[in-house]
Each structure stands twice: as structure tokens, then as C-alpha cells.
Coordinates of C-alpha atoms in Angstrom, one line a residue:
M1 CA 5.9 -51.9 -153.8
E2 CA 6.5 -48.4 -152.2
E3 CA 9.3 -48.1 -150.0
K4 CA 8.8 -47.2 -146.8
K5 CA 10.4 -44.0 -145.3
F6 CA 10.9 -42.5 -141.8
D7 CA 8.5 -40.2 -140.9
K8 CA 9.9 -37.0 -139.7
N9 CA 7.0 -36.4 -137.0
S10 CA 7.9 -39.6 -135.5
I11 CA 11.5 -39.2 -135.5
I12 CA 10.6 -36.0 -133.2
G13 CA 8.5 -37.8 -130.8
F14 CA 11.2 -40.1 -130.1
A15 CA 13.4 -37.9 -129.6
L16 CA 11.2 -35.8 -127.3
I17 CA 10.4 -39.0 -125.3
F18 CA 13.8 -39.9 -124.9
I19 CA 14.7 -36.0 -123.4
L20 CA 11.7 -36.9 -121.0
V21 CA 13.0 -39.9 -120.1
M22 CA 16.3 -38.5 -119.3
W23 CA 14.6 -35.7 -117.6
M24 CA 12.7 -37.7 -115.1
M25 CA 15.8 -40.3 -114.4
F26 CA 17.8 -36.8 -113.5
N27 CA 15.3 -35.7 -111.2
S28 CA 14.7 -38.9 -109.4
K29 CA 18.6 -39.1 -108.8
Q30 CA 18.3 -35.5 -107.5
N31 CA 15.4 -36.2 -105.2
E32 CA 17.0 -39.2 -103.6
E33 CA 20.2 -37.6 -103.0
K34 CA 17.8 -34.8 -101.2
E35 CA 16.0 -37.5 -99.2
A36 CA 19.0 -39.2 -98.2
A37 CA 20.6 -36.0 -97.2
A38 CA 17.3 -35.0 -95.2
K39 CA 17.4 -38.2 -93.5
A40 CA 20.5 -38.2 -92.6
K41 CA 20.1 -34.6 -91.0
Q42 CA 17.5 -36.1 -89.0
E43 CA 19.0 -39.2 -87.4
Q44 CA 21.8 -36.9 -86.7
I45 CA 18.8 -34.9 -84.9
D46 CA 17.8 -37.6 -83.4
K47 CA 21.0 -38.9 -82.2
K48 CA 21.5 -35.9 -80.2
Q49 CA 18.1 -35.7 -78.8
K50 CA 18.7 -39.3 -77.3
A51 CA 21.4 -38.3 -75.8
K52 CA 20.2 -35.2 -74.4
Q53 CA 17.4 -37.4 -72.9
A54 CA 19.5 -40.3 -71.6
K55 CA 21.4 -37.5 -70.0
T56 CA 18.8 -36.2 -68.2
A57 CA 17.5 -39.7 -67.3
Q58 CA 20.6 -40.4 -65.8
T59 CA 20.6 -37.1 -63.9
V60 CA 17.1 -38.0 -62.5
Q61 CA 17.7 -41.3 -61.9
A62 CA 21.3 -40.0 -59.7
V63 CA 18.7 -37.4 -58.2
D64 CA 16.5 -40.3 -57.4
T65 CA 19.1 -42.6 -55.9
T66 CA 20.6 -39.9 -53.8
A67 CA 17.2 -39.1 -52.6
S68 CA 16.6 -42.9 -52.2
D69 CA 19.8 -43.3 -50.4
S70 CA 18.8 -40.6 -48.1
T71 CA 15.4 -42.0 -47.4
K72 CA 16.8 -45.6 -46.5
I73 CA 19.6 -43.8 -44.2
K74 CA 16.7 -41.7 -42.9
Q75 CA 14.7 -45.4 -42.3
L76 CA 17.5 -47.3 -40.8
S77 CA 18.7 -44.7 -38.3
S78 CA 16.3 -45.5 -36.1
T79 CA 17.5 -49.0 -35.8
L80 CA 21.4 -48.6 -36.4
G81 CA 21.9 -45.0 -36.1
K82 CA 25.3 -43.4 -37.8
F83 CA 26.0 -46.8 -38.9
A84 CA 22.8 -46.8 -41.4
Y85 CA 25.1 -45.6 -44.0
S86 CA 26.8 -48.9 -44.3
A87 CA 23.5 -50.7 -44.7
T88 CA 23.3 -48.7 -48.4
L89 CA 26.6 -49.6 -49.6
P90 CA 26.6 -52.0 -52.4
A91 CA 28.5 -54.8 -50.0
A92 CA 24.8 -54.8 -48.1
N93 CA 23.9 -56.9 -50.6
G94 CA 26.0 -59.6 -49.2
G95 CA 28.6 -62.0 -50.3
T96 CA 31.9 -63.0 -49.5
T97 CA 35.6 -62.5 -50.2
V98 CA 38.3 -65.1 -50.7
I99 CA 41.8 -65.1 -49.6
E100 CA 44.0 -68.0 -50.0
N101 CA 47.4 -69.5 -50.6
E102 CA 49.3 -72.9 -51.1
V103 CA 47.8 -74.2 -47.6
V104 CA 44.6 -73.0 -46.8
K105 CA 41.6 -71.3 -48.1
L106 CA 39.7 -68.1 -46.3
E107 CA 36.2 -66.7 -46.9
I108 CA 35.3 -63.4 -45.2
A109 CA 31.6 -62.4 -45.3
N110 CA 30.6 -58.6 -46.1
K111 CA 27.8 -59.3 -43.5
G112 CA 29.8 -59.2 -40.3
G113 CA 33.0 -58.9 -41.7
Y114 CA 34.1 -62.6 -39.9
V115 CA 35.8 -65.2 -41.3
S116 CA 32.9 -67.5 -42.4
N117 CA 34.5 -70.3 -44.1
V118 CA 38.2 -72.1 -43.3
V119 CA 39.6 -75.1 -45.9
L120 CA 42.8 -76.6 -44.8
K121 CA 44.0 -77.9 -48.7
N122 CA 46.5 -80.3 -47.4
Y123 CA 44.2 -82.5 -44.9
T124 CA 41.4 -84.8 -45.3
K125 CA 38.5 -86.0 -43.4
F126 CA 38.7 -89.7 -41.7
K127 CA 36.4 -91.1 -44.7
R128 CA 39.7 -90.6 -46.9
D129 CA 38.2 -92.0 -49.9
S130 CA 35.6 -89.3 -50.1
G131 CA 38.2 -86.8 -50.5
K132 CA 36.7 -84.3 -48.6
L133 CA 39.3 -81.4 -47.2
V134 CA 39.1 -80.3 -43.3
E135 CA 36.8 -77.6 -42.9
L136 CA 37.5 -75.7 -39.3
V137 CA 34.8 -73.2 -40.0
K138 CA 31.9 -73.9 -42.3
N139 CA 27.9 -73.2 -42.4
N140 CA 27.9 -70.6 -39.5
N141 CA 29.9 -73.1 -36.9
S142 CA 31.8 -70.2 -35.8
N143 CA 31.3 -66.3 -34.9
F144 CA 33.0 -63.5 -34.5
N145 CA 31.2 -60.0 -32.9
L146 CA 32.6 -57.1 -31.4
E147 CA 29.1 -55.6 -29.3
L148 CA 29.4 -51.6 -30.2
Q149 CA 27.7 -49.3 -27.5
T150 CA 26.9 -46.3 -29.3
S151 CA 26.7 -42.4 -28.0
D152 CA 22.8 -42.2 -28.7
N153 CA 22.3 -45.6 -26.6
R154 CA 22.2 -48.1 -28.9
V155 CA 23.7 -52.1 -28.6
L156 CA 24.6 -52.9 -32.1
N157 CA 26.9 -56.5 -32.8
T158 CA 28.8 -56.1 -35.8
K159 CA 27.8 -59.4 -37.2
D160 CA 24.7 -58.3 -38.2
L161 CA 26.4 -55.1 -40.1
Y162 CA 28.0 -55.1 -43.5
F163 CA 31.0 -54.6 -44.4
E164 CA 32.6 -53.0 -47.3
P165 CA 35.5 -55.2 -48.5
Q166 CA 38.5 -53.7 -50.9
V167 CA 41.4 -56.4 -51.7
S168 CA 45.3 -55.6 -52.6
K169 CA 48.5 -57.0 -52.5
V170 CA 51.9 -55.7 -50.6
G171 CA 54.7 -58.1 -52.5
D172 CA 53.4 -61.5 -51.8
A173 CA 51.1 -60.8 -49.1
Q174 CA 47.1 -60.4 -49.8
V175 CA 45.4 -58.2 -48.0
L176 CA 41.7 -57.7 -47.4
S177 CA 40.1 -54.8 -45.8
M178 CA 36.6 -55.3 -44.3
K179 CA 35.6 -51.4 -43.6
L180 CA 32.0 -50.9 -41.2
K181 CA 31.1 -47.1 -42.7
A182 CA 29.1 -44.8 -40.1
G183 CA 30.2 -42.3 -43.1
P184 CA 32.6 -41.9 -45.9
N185 CA 35.6 -41.3 -43.4
E186 CA 34.1 -42.8 -40.2
F187 CA 35.0 -46.8 -39.6
L188 CA 35.6 -49.8 -38.3
E189 CA 38.3 -52.0 -40.0
Y190 CA 39.1 -55.9 -39.7
K191 CA 42.5 -56.1 -41.6
Y192 CA 43.4 -59.1 -43.0
V193 CA 46.9 -60.1 -44.0
L194 CA 47.5 -63.4 -45.7
K195 CA 51.0 -64.8 -47.2
N196 CA 51.8 -68.3 -47.9
D197 CA 51.2 -69.7 -44.2
Y198 CA 48.8 -70.6 -41.9
M199 CA 49.2 -67.7 -39.9
L200 CA 48.1 -64.0 -40.9
D201 CA 47.7 -60.9 -39.7
F202 CA 44.4 -59.7 -38.0
D203 CA 44.4 -56.0 -37.2
I204 CA 40.8 -54.1 -35.4
R205 CA 41.1 -50.0 -35.7
S206 CA 38.7 -47.8 -36.0
Q207 CA 39.1 -44.1 -37.0
G208 CA 36.6 -41.2 -36.4
L209 CA 34.3 -43.1 -34.1
S210 CA 35.2 -41.6 -30.8
R211 CA 31.9 -39.2 -31.2
V212 CA 29.6 -42.3 -32.6
L213 CA 30.9 -45.0 -29.8
N214 CA 30.5 -44.7 -25.9
T215 CA 34.0 -44.1 -25.1
S216 CA 33.0 -44.7 -21.4
K217 CA 32.7 -48.6 -21.9
P218 CA 34.6 -51.2 -23.9
V219 CA 33.6 -53.0 -26.7
N220 CA 32.9 -56.4 -26.1
L221 CA 34.5 -59.2 -28.1
D222 CA 32.8 -62.3 -28.7
W223 CA 34.3 -65.4 -30.8
D224 CA 32.6 -68.8 -30.6
I225 CA 32.9 -72.2 -32.5
K226 CA 30.8 -75.4 -32.5
T227 CA 33.9 -78.0 -33.8
Y228 CA 33.2 -80.3 -36.1
R229 CA 34.1 -83.8 -35.7
N230 CA 37.0 -84.5 -38.2
E231 CA 38.1 -88.4 -36.8
I232 CA 36.5 -91.9 -37.1
S233 CA 36.6 -91.7 -33.0
I234 CA 34.6 -89.4 -31.5
P235 CA 35.1 -89.9 -28.0
Y236 CA 39.0 -89.9 -28.4
E237 CA 38.6 -86.8 -30.9
N238 CA 36.1 -85.3 -28.2
R239 CA 38.6 -86.1 -25.2
Y240 CA 41.7 -84.0 -26.8
T241 CA 39.1 -81.1 -27.8
E242 CA 39.3 -77.8 -25.6
T243 CA 40.5 -74.3 -25.0
I244 CA 43.8 -73.7 -24.2
F245 CA 45.1 -70.0 -23.3
E246 CA 47.9 -67.9 -22.5
Y247 CA 47.9 -65.2 -19.9
E248 CA 49.9 -62.8 -17.2
D249 CA 52.9 -63.3 -18.9
G250 CA 53.2 -66.4 -20.5
K251 CA 51.8 -68.6 -17.8
D252 CA 49.3 -71.0 -19.7
D253 CA 46.4 -72.9 -18.9
Y254 CA 43.3 -74.9 -20.3
V255 CA 39.4 -75.1 -19.7
G256 CA 38.8 -78.3 -18.2
Q257 CA 36.7 -81.2 -19.8
G258 CA 33.3 -81.7 -19.1
N259 CA 29.7 -79.4 -19.6
G260 CA 29.6 -75.8 -18.2
K261 CA 33.1 -75.7 -17.4
E262 CA 34.2 -72.2 -17.4
E263 CA 38.0 -70.0 -16.8
N264 CA 38.2 -66.3 -16.0
P265 CA 41.7 -65.5 -16.6
E266 CA 43.2 -62.0 -16.7
A267 CA 45.9 -60.5 -18.8
V268 CA 45.2 -62.9 -22.0
T269 CA 47.4 -63.1 -24.9
Y270 CA 45.9 -65.8 -26.9
V271 CA 43.1 -68.2 -26.8
A272 CA 43.6 -71.4 -28.6
Y273 CA 40.6 -73.8 -29.6
R274 CA 41.9 -77.2 -30.4
Q275 CA 40.7 -79.9 -32.2
H276 CA 42.5 -82.8 -31.2
F277 CA 44.7 -82.8 -34.6
F278 CA 44.1 -78.9 -36.0
A279 CA 43.6 -75.8 -34.1
S280 CA 41.8 -71.8 -34.5
I281 CA 44.0 -69.1 -32.4
L282 CA 43.7 -65.9 -31.7
M283 CA 46.5 -64.0 -30.5
T284 CA 46.6 -60.4 -29.9
K285 CA 49.6 -58.3 -28.8
T286 CA 47.8 -56.1 -26.6
P287 CA 46.6 -58.4 -23.9
F288 CA 42.8 -58.6 -23.1
K289 CA 42.2 -57.0 -19.4
S290 CA 40.1 -60.2 -18.8
A291 CA 38.5 -63.3 -20.5
K292 CA 35.4 -65.4 -20.0
L293 CA 36.3 -69.0 -21.5
T294 CA 33.4 -71.7 -21.4
S295 CA 33.5 -75.0 -22.9
D296 CA 30.2 -77.3 -23.6
N297 CA 30.1 -81.1 -24.5
L298 CA 28.0 -81.3 -27.4
V299 CA 28.7 -85.3 -27.5
H300 CA 25.9 -86.9 -25.4
D301 CA 25.6 -90.4 -27.5
D302 CA 28.5 -90.9 -30.2
K303 CA 25.8 -92.7 -32.3
K304 CA 23.7 -90.0 -32.8
D305 CA 26.2 -86.9 -31.9
T306 CA 28.4 -87.2 -34.8
V307 CA 28.8 -83.9 -36.6
F308 CA 29.8 -81.8 -33.6
T309 CA 31.9 -82.4 -30.3
K310 CA 32.5 -79.3 -28.3
K311 CA 30.7 -75.6 -28.1
L312 CA 33.8 -73.3 -27.2
T313 CA 33.3 -69.5 -26.3
T314 CA 35.2 -66.6 -25.4
K315 CA 34.1 -62.9 -23.9
A316 CA 36.7 -60.4 -23.6
P317 CA 36.6 -56.6 -23.6
L318 CA 38.6 -54.3 -26.1
A319 CA 39.8 -51.1 -24.4
L320 CA 39.5 -47.9 -26.3
T321 CA 42.4 -45.6 -26.5
D322 CA 41.2 -41.6 -27.2
G323 CA 37.8 -42.9 -28.3
E324 CA 39.5 -45.8 -31.0
L325 CA 40.1 -49.4 -31.2
D326 CA 43.5 -50.1 -32.1
Y327 CA 44.7 -54.0 -31.8
K328 CA 47.2 -55.9 -33.5
M329 CA 46.0 -59.4 -33.7
N330 CA 46.9 -62.9 -35.5
W331 CA 45.0 -65.5 -36.3
Y332 CA 46.3 -69.0 -36.7
F333 CA 44.1 -71.9 -38.9
G334 CA 46.1 -75.1 -39.7
P335 CA 47.2 -78.3 -37.8
A336 CA 47.9 -78.8 -34.5
D337 CA 51.7 -79.4 -35.2
Y338 CA 54.3 -79.4 -32.5
K339 CA 57.4 -78.2 -34.5
L340 CA 55.3 -75.8 -36.8
L341 CA 53.4 -74.2 -33.9
N342 CA 56.8 -74.0 -31.8
S343 CA 58.5 -72.2 -34.9
Y344 CA 56.5 -68.8 -34.1
D345 CA 57.9 -68.5 -30.8
R346 CA 54.8 -67.3 -29.3
N347 CA 54.3 -70.2 -26.8
L348 CA 51.9 -71.9 -29.0
D349 CA 53.5 -75.3 -28.6
E350 CA 52.0 -75.3 -25.2
V351 CA 48.6 -76.2 -27.3
V352 CA 49.9 -79.4 -27.9
P353 CA 49.3 -82.0 -25.0
M354 CA 53.0 -83.3 -24.3
G355 CA 52.0 -85.3 -21.1
W356 CA 52.4 -84.4 -17.6
G357 CA 55.5 -83.6 -15.0
I358 CA 58.8 -85.2 -16.1
F359 CA 57.0 -86.9 -18.9
G360 CA 56.4 -84.0 -20.9
W361 CA 59.9 -82.8 -20.3
I362 CA 61.0 -86.2 -21.8
N363 CA 58.3 -86.1 -24.7
K364 CA 59.4 -82.4 -25.5
F365 CA 63.2 -82.3 -25.6
I366 CA 63.7 -86.2 -26.5
F367 CA 61.1 -88.0 -28.3
V368 CA 59.5 -85.0 -30.6
P369 CA 63.2 -83.9 -31.9
L370 CA 64.1 -87.6 -32.2
F371 CA 61.1 -88.4 -34.2
G372 CA 61.4 -85.3 -36.2
L373 CA 64.9 -86.0 -37.4
L374 CA 63.8 -89.5 -38.1
G375 CA 61.0 -88.2 -40.1
G376 CA 63.3 -85.8 -42.2
W377 CA 65.4 -88.8 -43.6
M378 CA 62.4 -91.3 -43.9
S379 CA 59.4 -92.1 -44.6
L380 CA 56.9 -91.7 -41.8
G381 CA 56.2 -95.6 -41.6
L382 CA 59.6 -96.1 -41.6
A383 CA 60.3 -93.5 -38.7
I384 CA 57.6 -95.2 -36.8
I385 CA 59.8 -98.8 -36.5
V386 CA 62.9 -97.2 -36.1
F387 CA 61.5 -94.6 -33.7
T388 CA 60.1 -97.8 -31.7
F389 CA 63.3 -99.8 -31.8
L390 CA 65.4 -97.1 -30.5
I391 CA 63.2 -96.6 -27.4
K392 CA 63.0 -100.0 -26.9
L393 CA 66.6 -100.1 -27.4
A394 CA 67.2 -96.8 -24.9
M395 CA 64.5 -98.7 -21.9
S396 CA 66.4 -102.0 -22.2
P397 CA 68.4 -101.4 -19.0
I398 CA 65.8 -100.4 -17.0
T399 CA 63.3 -103.4 -18.3
F400 CA 66.2 -106.1 -18.1
K401 CA 65.4 -107.0 -14.3
S402 CA 62.1 -107.1 -14.8
F403 CA 62.4 -109.7 -17.6
L404 CA 65.0 -111.6 -15.9
S405 CA 62.6 -111.9 -12.5
Q406 CA 59.7 -113.1 -15.1
A407 CA 61.9 -115.5 -16.4
K408 CA 62.7 -117.0 -12.8
M409 CA 59.5 -117.0 -11.7
K410 CA 58.5 -119.4 -15.0
V411 CA 61.1 -121.7 -14.1
L412 CA 60.2 -122.1 -10.6
R413 CA 56.3 -122.1 -11.2
P414 CA 56.2 -125.9 -11.6
E415 CA 58.0 -126.5 -8.2
I416 CA 55.8 -123.9 -6.3
A417 CA 52.7 -125.5 -7.9
E418 CA 53.6 -128.8 -6.0
L419 CA 54.5 -127.0 -3.1
N420 CA 51.1 -125.7 -2.9
E421 CA 49.9 -129.2 -3.3
K422 CA 52.0 -130.8 -0.7
F423 CA 51.4 -128.4 2.0
K424 CA 48.1 -127.1 2.8
D425 CA 49.2 -124.8 5.5
P426 CA 50.4 -121.5 4.4
V427 CA 52.7 -120.9 7.2
K428 CA 54.4 -124.3 6.5
R429 CA 54.3 -123.5 2.7
Q430 CA 55.9 -120.6 2.7
Q431 CA 58.8 -121.9 5.0
E432 CA 59.4 -124.6 2.6

């Protein structure tokens, strides 16, 4: 059998095929590298173009926004005048700002800039099993408003306008600035400062509004509240719900009970809306020149009228100084506690009824300090028992003669009855 040999041409053919395959692989790799480089370059170009387009879009949007704001201000100026500026700010979307401490929680509304919710953290309503905390202000039962008369003959109400909030801290105090703006540097500011207390500072001031407001007329302040029922007895709570005020360097008085009662004091330094066990009080270091205080009874049928007890209102003018407002005030939202209110040294103890005449003096200078002393050493329940015993003991010399007279009459009663039966003639009976 003939031995098989390699063909020379076959060897050359295999060699050529190998070289061709290697060349194709090399050329393919080169093309892939070129395509990858071209793709990366194109991506960089696309990225730069997109960034440029985005920047252009932002510029256009900013121009559109500015144009839109300018258009909006122009449209609103017909009704709001200079204060149309405030309606273009983010705060014009509404919302509230919360400031709180261990005893009280307050919500301040952007619209109006006033306190829209007050929660007392340590007190519950009369249905104790419900666990609901006492809320002095909620669901628009209270309004605080300044009536602004502008130089272009408009009358605007701050309760309808939007304030811009800004929160900060100064030491342990929370500071909330609410600004109603007529421009970047023209505004009316409500400044709330809350420490760890029921009392908070409240300042009203304006900047740059001397040409915006009609400075020949005062700014009218309105504060009203529909007092919520918090106790189980509606008539009893309603009886002690009223307005107390201080005027003319330390005098104090109250708006009478009933419907449509009104008082018009001058030089008013505080107005307190007392709700039996709780109080909302507005104090001012610069007295209101005058005030109109009214009280309306909302309980006509205590089985039907179970939500509110009274509507209390205050109207007072705020004077402008060099065309600007500058009033240092305080708010108090908390319990009508005699000891606590007296500690502020602002004559607020008059908010708590102590009785008339000599009974008021006895309650103020004997009973209240004595009960406070006992309450500091023992539980309130035990303090009430001991307090009652001590009062009875102190009154025993006065009541002894009365008890003795009653005992004698008890002994003589059978003999008197016998005489009444025996002698029908009144004169003879009296002689016997």
C-alpha cells in the first residue's frame, strides 16, 4: 500500500488560511476599538449638548417664572396693592408652622400669621377616658386680624393675606418670624418667642410701610374667640366664662354676663378670655388707647348647644409711630391657675375669681396660700381633707354658739309642743 504523503500545496493553503484568519481577527479588534472610541467621544458630545440644553431651559424657565411672577403681581395689584408681592411667595400655598414646648403646642397659620391651634399637653377634656387634650384654639374658632388702610385707599385684612415664616433658636427659646411682605425689604412682622412656659413674647412691628399705609389713621386690631366647652356642666362653665381686662394703670373689671354685653375701657393693658379653668390672655406694654369688648352667650339650650359657650371679641386701635407699628406684647395660653398667673407680676391674678368684698381678701391671703402649702406636702385629695378640717377647726369658735342654741332648742322642743297643744291663745302661750 502506498504511503500517504502531505501535499505541498495543501500546506501552503493551510498557511494562507491561518494568516487570513489572523488578519481578520486583528482587523476586527481594531474596528471595535475605533467604534468604542467613537462612541465614547459621541457620548461626551451628547452630554455637553444636554447640559447646554438644560442650562438654556433653566434660563428660559427662570425668565418665564420672573415674567409669570411679574404678571401675577400686576394682576393682584388691582386688589392687594403693594401687598400683592406676598401672594407670589412660597408661603402663599398655605400651611402652618409648629412651635411647642413641654406644656403647650402652637400652630401658626401662613394665611393670617395668627395662632390657629393651641393644645395644652397636661390637661384633658371632661371625658377622661377619651384621652383628648384640651384645645383652646382649633378649627377657626379664633381669629386675630389687623385692618390695614393703605395710602391708595384700600382696606386690607391680614387674616386674608399670606405671611412668610422663618424659624430660629435663641438659646432655649424658639423664635418664629412671620412676615407679610410688600417688597423684599418692606413688611409687617409678627414675632413669636416661645420658652418653656405658657407665656410667649409677641411683637408686632413694620418696616418700610410708612409710604404703603395711610399713616393718618390707626391700624385696627380685632381678636375674637368662640370658647369651646371643656367641662361636663355646661351652665356652670358658661357662668364662669367671661372677659376680664386691665385698664388705666392697674384697674381691672369684666364684661358682664348675658347676651350682647359691652364695655369700652381706655388705656387697656391686657384682655383675658377666661374659660372657667383655662385662659387666653393678650397683654401689651404699650396700652391700647381704647377698646371695645363684647360678650355674646351661645348657650340657649344646654342640651343642644354643647360645643361653644360664649363668643368674646376685642377691637382696639394700634397707633403708628413715624408711620410704623411697634408693639411689644405677650400671649398666655394655659390654666387659670392663681399661683401661676400671680407669678408673672402682671396683675393677672385678677383673672381668677376670688369672691367679693372681705371674702375675696380671705380667699386671696388665707385660703389660697394655705391650700398651696398643703398641696406642696401631700396629694391634692388628702390636702382637700386636711384643708377642710383646718377651716372647720378655725371656724369652731364662731359656730359654737350656733350649735349650742340648736342643742337647747332640741331639748325644749317637746315642752314647746306640749304648750302649743295646751294653750290655744297665742298671748297666753307666749307667757307660759
